[in-house]
Short mmCIF file of C-alpha atoms (C1' of nucleotides) in Angstrom, two decimals:
data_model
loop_
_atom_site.label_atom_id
_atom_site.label_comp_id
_atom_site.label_asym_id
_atom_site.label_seq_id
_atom_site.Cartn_x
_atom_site.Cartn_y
_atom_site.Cartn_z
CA UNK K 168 52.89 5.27 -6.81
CA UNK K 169 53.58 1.28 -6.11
CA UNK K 170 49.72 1.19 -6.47
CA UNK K 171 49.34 2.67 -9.67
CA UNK K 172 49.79 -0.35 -11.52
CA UNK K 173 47.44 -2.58 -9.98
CA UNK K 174 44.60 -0.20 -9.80
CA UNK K 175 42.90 -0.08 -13.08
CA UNK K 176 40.84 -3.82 -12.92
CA UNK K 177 40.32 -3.63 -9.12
CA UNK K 178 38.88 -0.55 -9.27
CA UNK K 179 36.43 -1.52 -11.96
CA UNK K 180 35.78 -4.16 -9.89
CA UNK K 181 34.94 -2.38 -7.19
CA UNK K 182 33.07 0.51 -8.93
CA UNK K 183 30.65 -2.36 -10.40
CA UNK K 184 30.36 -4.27 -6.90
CA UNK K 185 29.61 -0.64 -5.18
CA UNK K 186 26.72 -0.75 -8.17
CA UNK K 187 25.29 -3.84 -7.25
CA UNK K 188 25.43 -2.98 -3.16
CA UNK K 189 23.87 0.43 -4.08
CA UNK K 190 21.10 -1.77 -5.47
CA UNK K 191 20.65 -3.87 -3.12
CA UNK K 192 20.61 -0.93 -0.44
CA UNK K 193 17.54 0.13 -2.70
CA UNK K 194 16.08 -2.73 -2.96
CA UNK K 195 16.06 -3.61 0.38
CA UNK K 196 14.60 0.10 1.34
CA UNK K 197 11.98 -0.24 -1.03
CA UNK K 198 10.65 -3.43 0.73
CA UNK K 199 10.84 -1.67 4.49
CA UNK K 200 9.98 2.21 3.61
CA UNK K 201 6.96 0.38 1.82
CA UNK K 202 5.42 -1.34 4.81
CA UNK K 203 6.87 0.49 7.90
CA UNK K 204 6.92 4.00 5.69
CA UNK K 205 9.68 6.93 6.33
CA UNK K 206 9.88 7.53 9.69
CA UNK K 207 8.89 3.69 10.83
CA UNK K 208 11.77 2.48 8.88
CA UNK K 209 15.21 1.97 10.70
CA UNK K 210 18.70 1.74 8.68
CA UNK K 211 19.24 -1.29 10.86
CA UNK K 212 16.57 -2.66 9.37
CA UNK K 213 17.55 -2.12 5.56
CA UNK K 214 21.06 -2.63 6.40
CA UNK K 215 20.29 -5.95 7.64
CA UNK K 216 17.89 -6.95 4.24
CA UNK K 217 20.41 -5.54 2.52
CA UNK K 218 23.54 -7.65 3.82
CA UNK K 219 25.66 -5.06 5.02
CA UNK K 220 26.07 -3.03 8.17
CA UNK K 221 24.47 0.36 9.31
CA UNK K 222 27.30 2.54 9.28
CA UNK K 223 28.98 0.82 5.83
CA UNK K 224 24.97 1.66 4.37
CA UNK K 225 25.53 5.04 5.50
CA UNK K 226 28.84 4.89 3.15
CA UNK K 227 26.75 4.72 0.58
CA UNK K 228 23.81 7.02 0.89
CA UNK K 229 24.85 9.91 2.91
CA UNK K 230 21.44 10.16 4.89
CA UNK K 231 18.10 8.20 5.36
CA UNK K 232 16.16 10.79 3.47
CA UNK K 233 18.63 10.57 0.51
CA UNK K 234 18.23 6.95 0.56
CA UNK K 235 14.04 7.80 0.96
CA UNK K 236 14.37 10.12 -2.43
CA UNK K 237 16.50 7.85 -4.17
CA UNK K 238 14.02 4.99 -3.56
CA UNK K 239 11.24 7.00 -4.54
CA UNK K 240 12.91 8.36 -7.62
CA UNK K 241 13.09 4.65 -9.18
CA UNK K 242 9.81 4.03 -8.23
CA UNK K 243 8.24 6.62 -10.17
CA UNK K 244 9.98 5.81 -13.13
CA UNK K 245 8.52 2.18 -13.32
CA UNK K 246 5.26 3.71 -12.35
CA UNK K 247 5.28 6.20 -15.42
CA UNK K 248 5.96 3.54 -17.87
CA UNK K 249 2.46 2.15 -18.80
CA UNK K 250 0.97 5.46 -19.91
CA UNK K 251 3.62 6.61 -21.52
CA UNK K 252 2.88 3.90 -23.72
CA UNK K 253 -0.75 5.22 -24.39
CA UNK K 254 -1.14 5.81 -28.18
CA UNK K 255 -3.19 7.76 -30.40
CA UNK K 256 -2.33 5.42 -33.12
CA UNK K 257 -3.70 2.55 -31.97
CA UNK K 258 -7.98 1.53 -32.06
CA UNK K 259 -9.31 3.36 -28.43
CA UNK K 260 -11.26 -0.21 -27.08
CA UNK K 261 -7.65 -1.65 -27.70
CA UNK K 262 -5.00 0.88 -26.34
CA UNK K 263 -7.63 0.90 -23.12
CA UNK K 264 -7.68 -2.55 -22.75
CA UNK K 265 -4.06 -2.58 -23.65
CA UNK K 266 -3.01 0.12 -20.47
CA UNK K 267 -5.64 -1.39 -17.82
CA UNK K 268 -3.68 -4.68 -18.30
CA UNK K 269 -0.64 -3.34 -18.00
CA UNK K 270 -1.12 -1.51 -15.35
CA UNK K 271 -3.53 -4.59 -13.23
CA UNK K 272 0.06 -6.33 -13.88
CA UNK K 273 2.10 -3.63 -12.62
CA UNK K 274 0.40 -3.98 -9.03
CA UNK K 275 0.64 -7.53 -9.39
CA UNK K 276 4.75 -7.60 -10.45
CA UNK K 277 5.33 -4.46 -8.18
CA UNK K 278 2.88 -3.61 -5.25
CA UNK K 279 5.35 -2.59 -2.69
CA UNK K 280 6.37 -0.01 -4.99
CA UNK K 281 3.19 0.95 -5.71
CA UNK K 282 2.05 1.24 -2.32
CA UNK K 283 5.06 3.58 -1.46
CA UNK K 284 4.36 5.90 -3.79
CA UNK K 285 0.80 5.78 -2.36
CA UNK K 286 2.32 6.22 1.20
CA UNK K 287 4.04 9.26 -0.01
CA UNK K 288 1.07 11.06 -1.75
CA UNK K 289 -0.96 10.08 1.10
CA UNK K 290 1.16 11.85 3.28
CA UNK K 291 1.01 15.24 0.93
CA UNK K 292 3.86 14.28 -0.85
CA UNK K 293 6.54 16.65 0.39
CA UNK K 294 9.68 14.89 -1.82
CA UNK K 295 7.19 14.45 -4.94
CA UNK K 296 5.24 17.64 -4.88
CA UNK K 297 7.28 19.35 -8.19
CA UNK K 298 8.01 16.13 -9.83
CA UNK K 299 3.74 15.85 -9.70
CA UNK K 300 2.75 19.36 -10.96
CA UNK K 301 5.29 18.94 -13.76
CA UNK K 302 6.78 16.47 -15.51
CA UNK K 303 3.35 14.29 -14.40
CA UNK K 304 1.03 16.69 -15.29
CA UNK K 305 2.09 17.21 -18.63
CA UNK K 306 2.10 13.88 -19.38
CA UNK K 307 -1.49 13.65 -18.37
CA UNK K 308 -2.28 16.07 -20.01
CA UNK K 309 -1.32 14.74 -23.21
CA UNK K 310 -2.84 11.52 -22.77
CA UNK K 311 -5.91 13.55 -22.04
CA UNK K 312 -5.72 15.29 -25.14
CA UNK K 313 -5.54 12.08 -27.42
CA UNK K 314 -8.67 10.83 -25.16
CA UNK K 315 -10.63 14.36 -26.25
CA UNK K 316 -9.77 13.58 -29.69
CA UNK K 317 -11.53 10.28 -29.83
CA UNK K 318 -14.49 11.95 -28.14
CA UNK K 319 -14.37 14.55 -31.34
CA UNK K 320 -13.78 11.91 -33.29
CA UNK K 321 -16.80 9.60 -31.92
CA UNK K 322 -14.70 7.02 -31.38
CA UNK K 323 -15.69 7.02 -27.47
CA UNK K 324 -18.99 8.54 -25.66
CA UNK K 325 -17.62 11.78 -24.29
CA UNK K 326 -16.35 11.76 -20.48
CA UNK K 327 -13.89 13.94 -19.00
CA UNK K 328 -10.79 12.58 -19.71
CA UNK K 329 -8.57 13.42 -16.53
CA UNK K 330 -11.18 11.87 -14.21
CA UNK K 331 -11.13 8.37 -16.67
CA UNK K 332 -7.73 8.63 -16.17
CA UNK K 333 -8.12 8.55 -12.22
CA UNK K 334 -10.48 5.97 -12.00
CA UNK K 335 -8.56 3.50 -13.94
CA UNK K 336 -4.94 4.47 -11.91
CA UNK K 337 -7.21 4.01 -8.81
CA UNK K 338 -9.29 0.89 -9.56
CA UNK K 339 -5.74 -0.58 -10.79
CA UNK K 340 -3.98 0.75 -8.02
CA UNK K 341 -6.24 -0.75 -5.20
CA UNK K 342 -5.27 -4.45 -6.00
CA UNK K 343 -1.79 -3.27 -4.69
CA UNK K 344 -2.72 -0.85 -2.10
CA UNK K 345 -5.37 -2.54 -0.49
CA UNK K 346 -4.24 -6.29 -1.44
CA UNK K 347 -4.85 -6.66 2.39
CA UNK K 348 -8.10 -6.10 2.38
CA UNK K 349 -8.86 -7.71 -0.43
CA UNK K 350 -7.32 -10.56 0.70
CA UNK K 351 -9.32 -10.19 3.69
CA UNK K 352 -12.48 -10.10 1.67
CA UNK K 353 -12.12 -12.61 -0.98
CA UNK K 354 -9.37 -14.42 0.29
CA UNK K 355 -7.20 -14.00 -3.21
CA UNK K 356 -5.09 -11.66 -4.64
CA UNK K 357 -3.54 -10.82 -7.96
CA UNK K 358 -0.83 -13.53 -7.67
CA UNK K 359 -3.44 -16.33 -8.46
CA UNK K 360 -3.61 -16.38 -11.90
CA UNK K 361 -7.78 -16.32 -12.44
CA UNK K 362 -8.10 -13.46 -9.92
CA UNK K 363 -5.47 -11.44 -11.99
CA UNK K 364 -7.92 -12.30 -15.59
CA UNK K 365 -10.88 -11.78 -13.31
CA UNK K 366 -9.57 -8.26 -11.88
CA UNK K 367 -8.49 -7.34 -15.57
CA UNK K 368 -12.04 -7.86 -16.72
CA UNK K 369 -14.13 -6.43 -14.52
CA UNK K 370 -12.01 -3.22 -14.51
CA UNK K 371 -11.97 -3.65 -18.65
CA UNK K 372 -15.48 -3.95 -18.72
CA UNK K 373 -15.97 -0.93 -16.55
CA UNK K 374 -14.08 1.64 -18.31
CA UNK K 375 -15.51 0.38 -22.11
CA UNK K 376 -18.77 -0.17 -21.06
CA UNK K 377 -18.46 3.71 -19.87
CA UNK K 378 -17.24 4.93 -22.73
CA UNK K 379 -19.80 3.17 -24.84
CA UNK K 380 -17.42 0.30 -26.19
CA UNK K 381 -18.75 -2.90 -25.98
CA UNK Q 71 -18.17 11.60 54.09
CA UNK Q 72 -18.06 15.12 53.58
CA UNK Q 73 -17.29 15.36 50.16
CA UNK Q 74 -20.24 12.88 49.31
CA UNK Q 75 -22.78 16.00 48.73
CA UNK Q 76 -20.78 18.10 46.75
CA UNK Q 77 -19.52 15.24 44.52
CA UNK Q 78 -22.71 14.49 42.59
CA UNK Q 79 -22.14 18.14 40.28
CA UNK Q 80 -18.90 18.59 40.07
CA UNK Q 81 -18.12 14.96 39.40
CA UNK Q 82 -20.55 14.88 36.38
CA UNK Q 83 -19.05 18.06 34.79
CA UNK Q 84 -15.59 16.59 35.49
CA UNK Q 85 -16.52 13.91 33.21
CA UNK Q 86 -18.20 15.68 30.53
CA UNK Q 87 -14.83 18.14 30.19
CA UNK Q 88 -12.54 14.52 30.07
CA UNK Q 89 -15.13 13.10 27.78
CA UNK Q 90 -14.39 16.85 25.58
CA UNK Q 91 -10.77 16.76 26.18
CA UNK Q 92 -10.52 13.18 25.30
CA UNK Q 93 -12.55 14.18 21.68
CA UNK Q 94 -9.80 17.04 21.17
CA UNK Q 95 -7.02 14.36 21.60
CA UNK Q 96 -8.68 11.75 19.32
CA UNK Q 97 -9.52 14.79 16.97
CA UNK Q 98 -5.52 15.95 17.05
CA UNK Q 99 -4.55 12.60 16.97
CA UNK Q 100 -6.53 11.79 13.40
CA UNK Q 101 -5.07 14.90 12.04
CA UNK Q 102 -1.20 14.23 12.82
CA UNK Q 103 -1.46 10.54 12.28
CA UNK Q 104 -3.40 10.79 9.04
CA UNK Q 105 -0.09 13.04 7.71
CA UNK Q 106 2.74 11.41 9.39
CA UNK Q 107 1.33 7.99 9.95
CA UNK Q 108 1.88 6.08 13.23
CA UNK Q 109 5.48 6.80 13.82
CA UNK Q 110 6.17 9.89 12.03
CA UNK Q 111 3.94 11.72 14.68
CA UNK Q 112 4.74 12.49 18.23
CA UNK Q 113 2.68 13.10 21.24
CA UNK Q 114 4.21 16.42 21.72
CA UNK Q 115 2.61 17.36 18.10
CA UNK Q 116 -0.76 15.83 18.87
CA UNK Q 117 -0.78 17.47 22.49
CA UNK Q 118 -0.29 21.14 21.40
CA UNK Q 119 -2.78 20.89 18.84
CA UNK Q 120 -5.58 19.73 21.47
CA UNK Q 121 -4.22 22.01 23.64
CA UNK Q 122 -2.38 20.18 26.51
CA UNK Q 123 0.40 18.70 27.38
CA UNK Q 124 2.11 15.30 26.72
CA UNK Q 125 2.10 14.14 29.98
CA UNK Q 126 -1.40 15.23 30.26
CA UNK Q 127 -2.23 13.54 27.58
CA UNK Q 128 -0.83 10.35 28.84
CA UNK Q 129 -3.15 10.38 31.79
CA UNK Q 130 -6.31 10.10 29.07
CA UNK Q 131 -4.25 7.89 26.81
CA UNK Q 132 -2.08 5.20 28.24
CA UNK Q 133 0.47 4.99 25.49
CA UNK Q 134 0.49 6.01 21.99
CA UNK Q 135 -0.19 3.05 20.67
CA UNK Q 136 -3.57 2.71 22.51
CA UNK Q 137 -4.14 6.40 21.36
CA UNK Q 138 -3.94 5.44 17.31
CA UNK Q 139 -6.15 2.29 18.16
CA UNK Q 140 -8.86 4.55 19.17
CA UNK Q 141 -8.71 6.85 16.62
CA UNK Q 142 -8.66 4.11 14.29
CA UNK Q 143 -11.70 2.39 15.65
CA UNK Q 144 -13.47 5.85 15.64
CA UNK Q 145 -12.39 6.19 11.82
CA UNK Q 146 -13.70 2.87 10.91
CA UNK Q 147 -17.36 3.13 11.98
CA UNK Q 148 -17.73 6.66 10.11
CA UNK Q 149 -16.25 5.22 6.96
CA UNK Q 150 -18.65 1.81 6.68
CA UNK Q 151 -21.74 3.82 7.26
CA UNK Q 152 -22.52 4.57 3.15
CA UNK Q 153 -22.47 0.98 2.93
CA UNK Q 154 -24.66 0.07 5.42
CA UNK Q 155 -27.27 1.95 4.04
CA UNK Q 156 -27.15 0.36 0.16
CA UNK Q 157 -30.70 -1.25 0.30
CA UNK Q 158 -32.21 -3.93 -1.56
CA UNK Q 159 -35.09 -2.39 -1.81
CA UNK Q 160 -35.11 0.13 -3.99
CA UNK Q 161 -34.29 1.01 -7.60
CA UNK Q 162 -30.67 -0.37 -8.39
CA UNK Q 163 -29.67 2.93 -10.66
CA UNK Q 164 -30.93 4.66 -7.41
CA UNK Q 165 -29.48 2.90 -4.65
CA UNK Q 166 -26.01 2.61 -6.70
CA UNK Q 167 -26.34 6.72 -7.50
CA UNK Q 168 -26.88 7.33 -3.95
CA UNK Q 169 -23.90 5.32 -2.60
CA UNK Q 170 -21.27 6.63 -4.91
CA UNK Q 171 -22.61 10.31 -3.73
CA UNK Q 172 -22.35 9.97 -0.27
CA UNK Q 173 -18.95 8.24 -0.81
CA UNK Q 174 -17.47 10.96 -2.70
CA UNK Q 175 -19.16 13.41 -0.13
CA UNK Q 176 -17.57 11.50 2.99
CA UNK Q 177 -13.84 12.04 1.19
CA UNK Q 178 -15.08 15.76 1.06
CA UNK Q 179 -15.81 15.72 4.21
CA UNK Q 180 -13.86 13.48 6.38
CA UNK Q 181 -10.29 13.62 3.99
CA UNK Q 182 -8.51 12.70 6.92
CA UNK Q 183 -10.20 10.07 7.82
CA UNK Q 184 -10.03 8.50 4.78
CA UNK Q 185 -6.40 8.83 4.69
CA UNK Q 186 -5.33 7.15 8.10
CA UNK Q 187 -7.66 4.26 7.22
CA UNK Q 188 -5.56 4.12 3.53
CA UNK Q 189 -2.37 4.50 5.44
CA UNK Q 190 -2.83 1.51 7.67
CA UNK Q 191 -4.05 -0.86 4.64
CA UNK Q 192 -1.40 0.15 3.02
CA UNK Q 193 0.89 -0.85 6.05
CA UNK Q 194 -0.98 -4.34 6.02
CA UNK Q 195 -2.88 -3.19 8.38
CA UNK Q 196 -1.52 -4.62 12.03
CA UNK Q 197 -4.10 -3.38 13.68
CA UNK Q 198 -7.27 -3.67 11.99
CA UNK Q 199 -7.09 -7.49 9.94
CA UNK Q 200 -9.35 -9.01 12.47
CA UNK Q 201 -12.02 -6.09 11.75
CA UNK Q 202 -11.55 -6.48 7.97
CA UNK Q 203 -11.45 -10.29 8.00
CA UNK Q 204 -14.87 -10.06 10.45
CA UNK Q 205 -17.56 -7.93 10.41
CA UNK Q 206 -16.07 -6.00 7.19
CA UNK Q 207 -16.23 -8.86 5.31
CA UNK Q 208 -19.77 -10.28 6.34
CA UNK Q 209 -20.86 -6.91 5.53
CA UNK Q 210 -19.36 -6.88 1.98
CA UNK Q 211 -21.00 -9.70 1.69
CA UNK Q 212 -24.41 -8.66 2.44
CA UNK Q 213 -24.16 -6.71 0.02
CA UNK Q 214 -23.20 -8.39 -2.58
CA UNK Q 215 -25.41 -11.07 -2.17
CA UNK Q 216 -27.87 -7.52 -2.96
CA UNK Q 217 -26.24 -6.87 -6.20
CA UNK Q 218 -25.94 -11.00 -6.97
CA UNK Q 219 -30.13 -10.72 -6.37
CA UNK Q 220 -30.35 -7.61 -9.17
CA UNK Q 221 -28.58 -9.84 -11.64
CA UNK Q 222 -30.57 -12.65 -11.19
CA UNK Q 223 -33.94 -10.62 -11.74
CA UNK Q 224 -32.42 -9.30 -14.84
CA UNK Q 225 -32.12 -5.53 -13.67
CA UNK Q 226 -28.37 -4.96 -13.49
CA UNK Q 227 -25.67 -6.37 -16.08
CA UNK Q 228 -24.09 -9.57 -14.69
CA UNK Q 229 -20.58 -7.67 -13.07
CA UNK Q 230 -18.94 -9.62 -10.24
CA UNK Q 231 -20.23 -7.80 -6.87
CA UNK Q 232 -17.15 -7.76 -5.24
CA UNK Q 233 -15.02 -6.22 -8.05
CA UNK Q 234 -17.38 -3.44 -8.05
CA UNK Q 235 -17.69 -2.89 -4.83
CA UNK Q 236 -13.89 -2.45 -4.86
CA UNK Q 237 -14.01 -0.52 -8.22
CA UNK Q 238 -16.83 2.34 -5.99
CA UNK Q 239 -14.40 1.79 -2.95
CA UNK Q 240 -11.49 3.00 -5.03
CA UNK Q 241 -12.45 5.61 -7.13
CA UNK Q 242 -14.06 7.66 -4.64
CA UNK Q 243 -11.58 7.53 -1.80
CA UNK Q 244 -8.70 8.23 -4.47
CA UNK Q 245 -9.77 11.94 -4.48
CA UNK Q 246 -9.41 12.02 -0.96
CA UNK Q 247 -6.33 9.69 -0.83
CA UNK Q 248 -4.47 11.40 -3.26
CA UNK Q 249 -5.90 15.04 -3.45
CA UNK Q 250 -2.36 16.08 -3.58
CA UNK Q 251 -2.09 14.08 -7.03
CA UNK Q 252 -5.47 14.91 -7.96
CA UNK Q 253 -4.52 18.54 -7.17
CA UNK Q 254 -1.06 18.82 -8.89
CA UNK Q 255 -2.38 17.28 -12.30
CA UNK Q 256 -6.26 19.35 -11.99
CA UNK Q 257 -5.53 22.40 -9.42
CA UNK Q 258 -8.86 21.35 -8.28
CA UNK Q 259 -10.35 19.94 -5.03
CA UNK Q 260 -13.42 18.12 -3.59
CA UNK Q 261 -14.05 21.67 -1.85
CA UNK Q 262 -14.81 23.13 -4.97
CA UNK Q 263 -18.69 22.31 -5.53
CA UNK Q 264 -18.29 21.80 -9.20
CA UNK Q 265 -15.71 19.53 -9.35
CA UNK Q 266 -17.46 17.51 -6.40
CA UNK Q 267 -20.46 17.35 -8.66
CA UNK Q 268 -18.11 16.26 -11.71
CA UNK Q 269 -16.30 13.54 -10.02
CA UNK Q 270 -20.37 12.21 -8.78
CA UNK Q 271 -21.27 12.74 -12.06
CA UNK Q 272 -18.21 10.95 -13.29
CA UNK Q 273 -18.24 8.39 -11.32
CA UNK Q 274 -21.89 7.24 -11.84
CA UNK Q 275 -21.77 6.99 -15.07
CA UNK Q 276 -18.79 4.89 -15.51
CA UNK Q 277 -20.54 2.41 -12.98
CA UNK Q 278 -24.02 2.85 -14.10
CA UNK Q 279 -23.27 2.13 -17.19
CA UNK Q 280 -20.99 -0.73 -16.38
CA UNK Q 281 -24.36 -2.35 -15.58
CA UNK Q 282 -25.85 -1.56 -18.67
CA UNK Q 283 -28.01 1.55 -16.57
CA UNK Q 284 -27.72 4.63 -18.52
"C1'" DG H 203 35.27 0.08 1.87
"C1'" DT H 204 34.30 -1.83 6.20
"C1'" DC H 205 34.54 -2.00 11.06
"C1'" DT H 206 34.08 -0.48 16.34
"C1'" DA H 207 33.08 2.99 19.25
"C1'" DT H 208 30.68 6.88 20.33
"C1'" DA H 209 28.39 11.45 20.14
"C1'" DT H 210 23.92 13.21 20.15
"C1'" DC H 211 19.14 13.69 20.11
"C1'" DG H 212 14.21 13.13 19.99
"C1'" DG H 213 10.51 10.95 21.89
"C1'" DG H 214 7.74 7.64 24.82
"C1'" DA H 215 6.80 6.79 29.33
"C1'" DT H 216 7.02 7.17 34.62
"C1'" DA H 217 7.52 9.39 39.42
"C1'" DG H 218 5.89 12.30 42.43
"C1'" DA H 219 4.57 17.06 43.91
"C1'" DC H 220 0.63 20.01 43.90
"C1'" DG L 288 -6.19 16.29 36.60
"C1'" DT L 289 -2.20 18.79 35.70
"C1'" DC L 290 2.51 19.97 36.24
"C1'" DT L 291 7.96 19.46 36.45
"C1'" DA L 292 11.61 16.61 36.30
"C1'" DT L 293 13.62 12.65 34.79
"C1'" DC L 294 14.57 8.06 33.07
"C1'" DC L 295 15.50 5.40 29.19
"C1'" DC L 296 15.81 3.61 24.75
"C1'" DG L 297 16.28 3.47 19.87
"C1'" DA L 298 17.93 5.67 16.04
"C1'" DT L 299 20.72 8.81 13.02
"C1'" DA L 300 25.05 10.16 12.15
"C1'" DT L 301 30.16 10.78 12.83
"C1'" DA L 302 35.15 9.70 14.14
"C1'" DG L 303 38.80 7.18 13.38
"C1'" DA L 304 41.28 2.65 13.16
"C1'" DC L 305 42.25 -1.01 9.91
#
DNA sequence: GTCTATATCGGGATAGAC
DNA sequence: GTCTATCCCGATATAGAC
């Protein structure tokens, strides 16, 4: 074909551009599923954030709910990250410190995300339901099981380790989910710099002072 | 007029059954919107579980809109009630024990209700930021001004009140809020007695001794 | 890949009889 | 107070030209 010649760069260039609009089509739903949630969200809308038209969106993600999933897939990932990181190596007083930091800065770098994965748990999770009682609950469960073995160890005053683990994800957590009402409260939120070091703290302080670290 | 002596009875019970019918809606209408949020539920849903029909419906309710506003006002004054009752007067470890309880007993109890309320913070809350900025706020507070008194007489670690306020706030609504988490990574529920009385249990002593109470 | 036009549908709300 | 019928709009998704 006449065509063959010419297609080799343009259609690298247009693979990488389809990329980078496939990005900003997730970007853009990330930012309106997270406020208006599934069903209040319009492809208008995200079209329009997203600098393209409905129907050329719809070129790109064959459905709303496959754009929903694939929004929520990326989420999870970032959300994952910070345990994951959890080590046995590492002194206990320091790798909690070290996560509950982490994780305070996650809702500060990334509450909408946060607060659609909240949405979609809320809701029963219909979309996240496997990727939960598997891949998520192994994980936990073997960041609980380092946890046990600094309560054998004496390292930390013994306390169920799954339920730690869900008070620090939800004290965290709540600076991003609720950032309206705290806002409404104390008039601040995490992206002034002493309320972040203040949050941080407090939660710090918290979790040692319950597990008998000073 | 002729109707005037037969209106007295009838009238009265005519109200009472609105006045029931009216609960089932508001009832139907926390249970749908607490799972689909405000526009993932439809009246047609919310009418056949309260057993009538959408247009009937709309003759209690003027719009949907006005119908989520009342269940959200409803949902509100069950939810601040714990707080109300934290009292200056007596023991600290008490009063603080006692709070955390009947929190994690109210997302036992009222799941749903703690749900819609987490939905529409989450949402930034369009609806409810003057009752959050207001009255929520004065109340929070209060209280804290309670827990700023306890540090001053020496009987509670110095902890800022309104971080631990949110810290109690967060931790006990996340096992209603996200059961379906809690459930995928535990198998366990509120429902069950002893892992009601673990995550009290739990809770308190993280926060207890986060004040130095053991 | 992007556009215009359109099919199609669900759902909120109203009119008016009974 | 309750029903049937209907209006109307917004939103997803598709068809087909360019």
């Amino acid at each position: 074909m006449s065509t063959a010649s010419r297609t080799r760069a343009p259609a690298r260039r247009l693979r990488r551009d389809g990329a980078l609009r496939r990005e900003a089509v997730l970007d853009a739903g990330l930012e309106v599923f997270s406020t208006l949630g599934l069903y209040g969200a319009s492809l208008d809308q995200i079209a329009e954030r997203a600098g393209l038209s409905k129907t050329n969106l719809l070129y790109y993600f064959p459905s709303k709910d496959e754009l929903y999933v694939a929004v929520l897939r990326r989420v999870l990932d970032v959300w994952l990250d910070p345990l994951l990181a959890l080590d046995a190596g590492s002194e206990p007083a320091d790798a909690l410190r070290g996560y509950i930091r982490s994780k305070v800065a996650l809702s500060r770098d990334a509450p909408q995300a946060s607060r659609l994965f909240c949405l979609e748990i809320v809701q029963g999770a219909p979309l996240l339901r496997a990727e939960l009682a598997g891949p998520l609950r192994t994980l936990v469960e073997a960041k609980a099981q380092i946890l046990r073995g600094w309560v054998a160890q004496g390292r930390i005053a013994p306390h169920d380790p799954q339920h730690l683990i869900f008070s620090i994800w939800a004290i965290t957590q709540h600076y991003a989910d609720f950032a309206t009402q705290v806002d409404a409260i104390t008039g601040r939120s995490l992206a002034d710099p002493d309320f972040f070091e203040a949050t941080v703290a407090s939660t710090q302080r918290l979790v040692l002072a319950g597990l008998g670290l000073t």
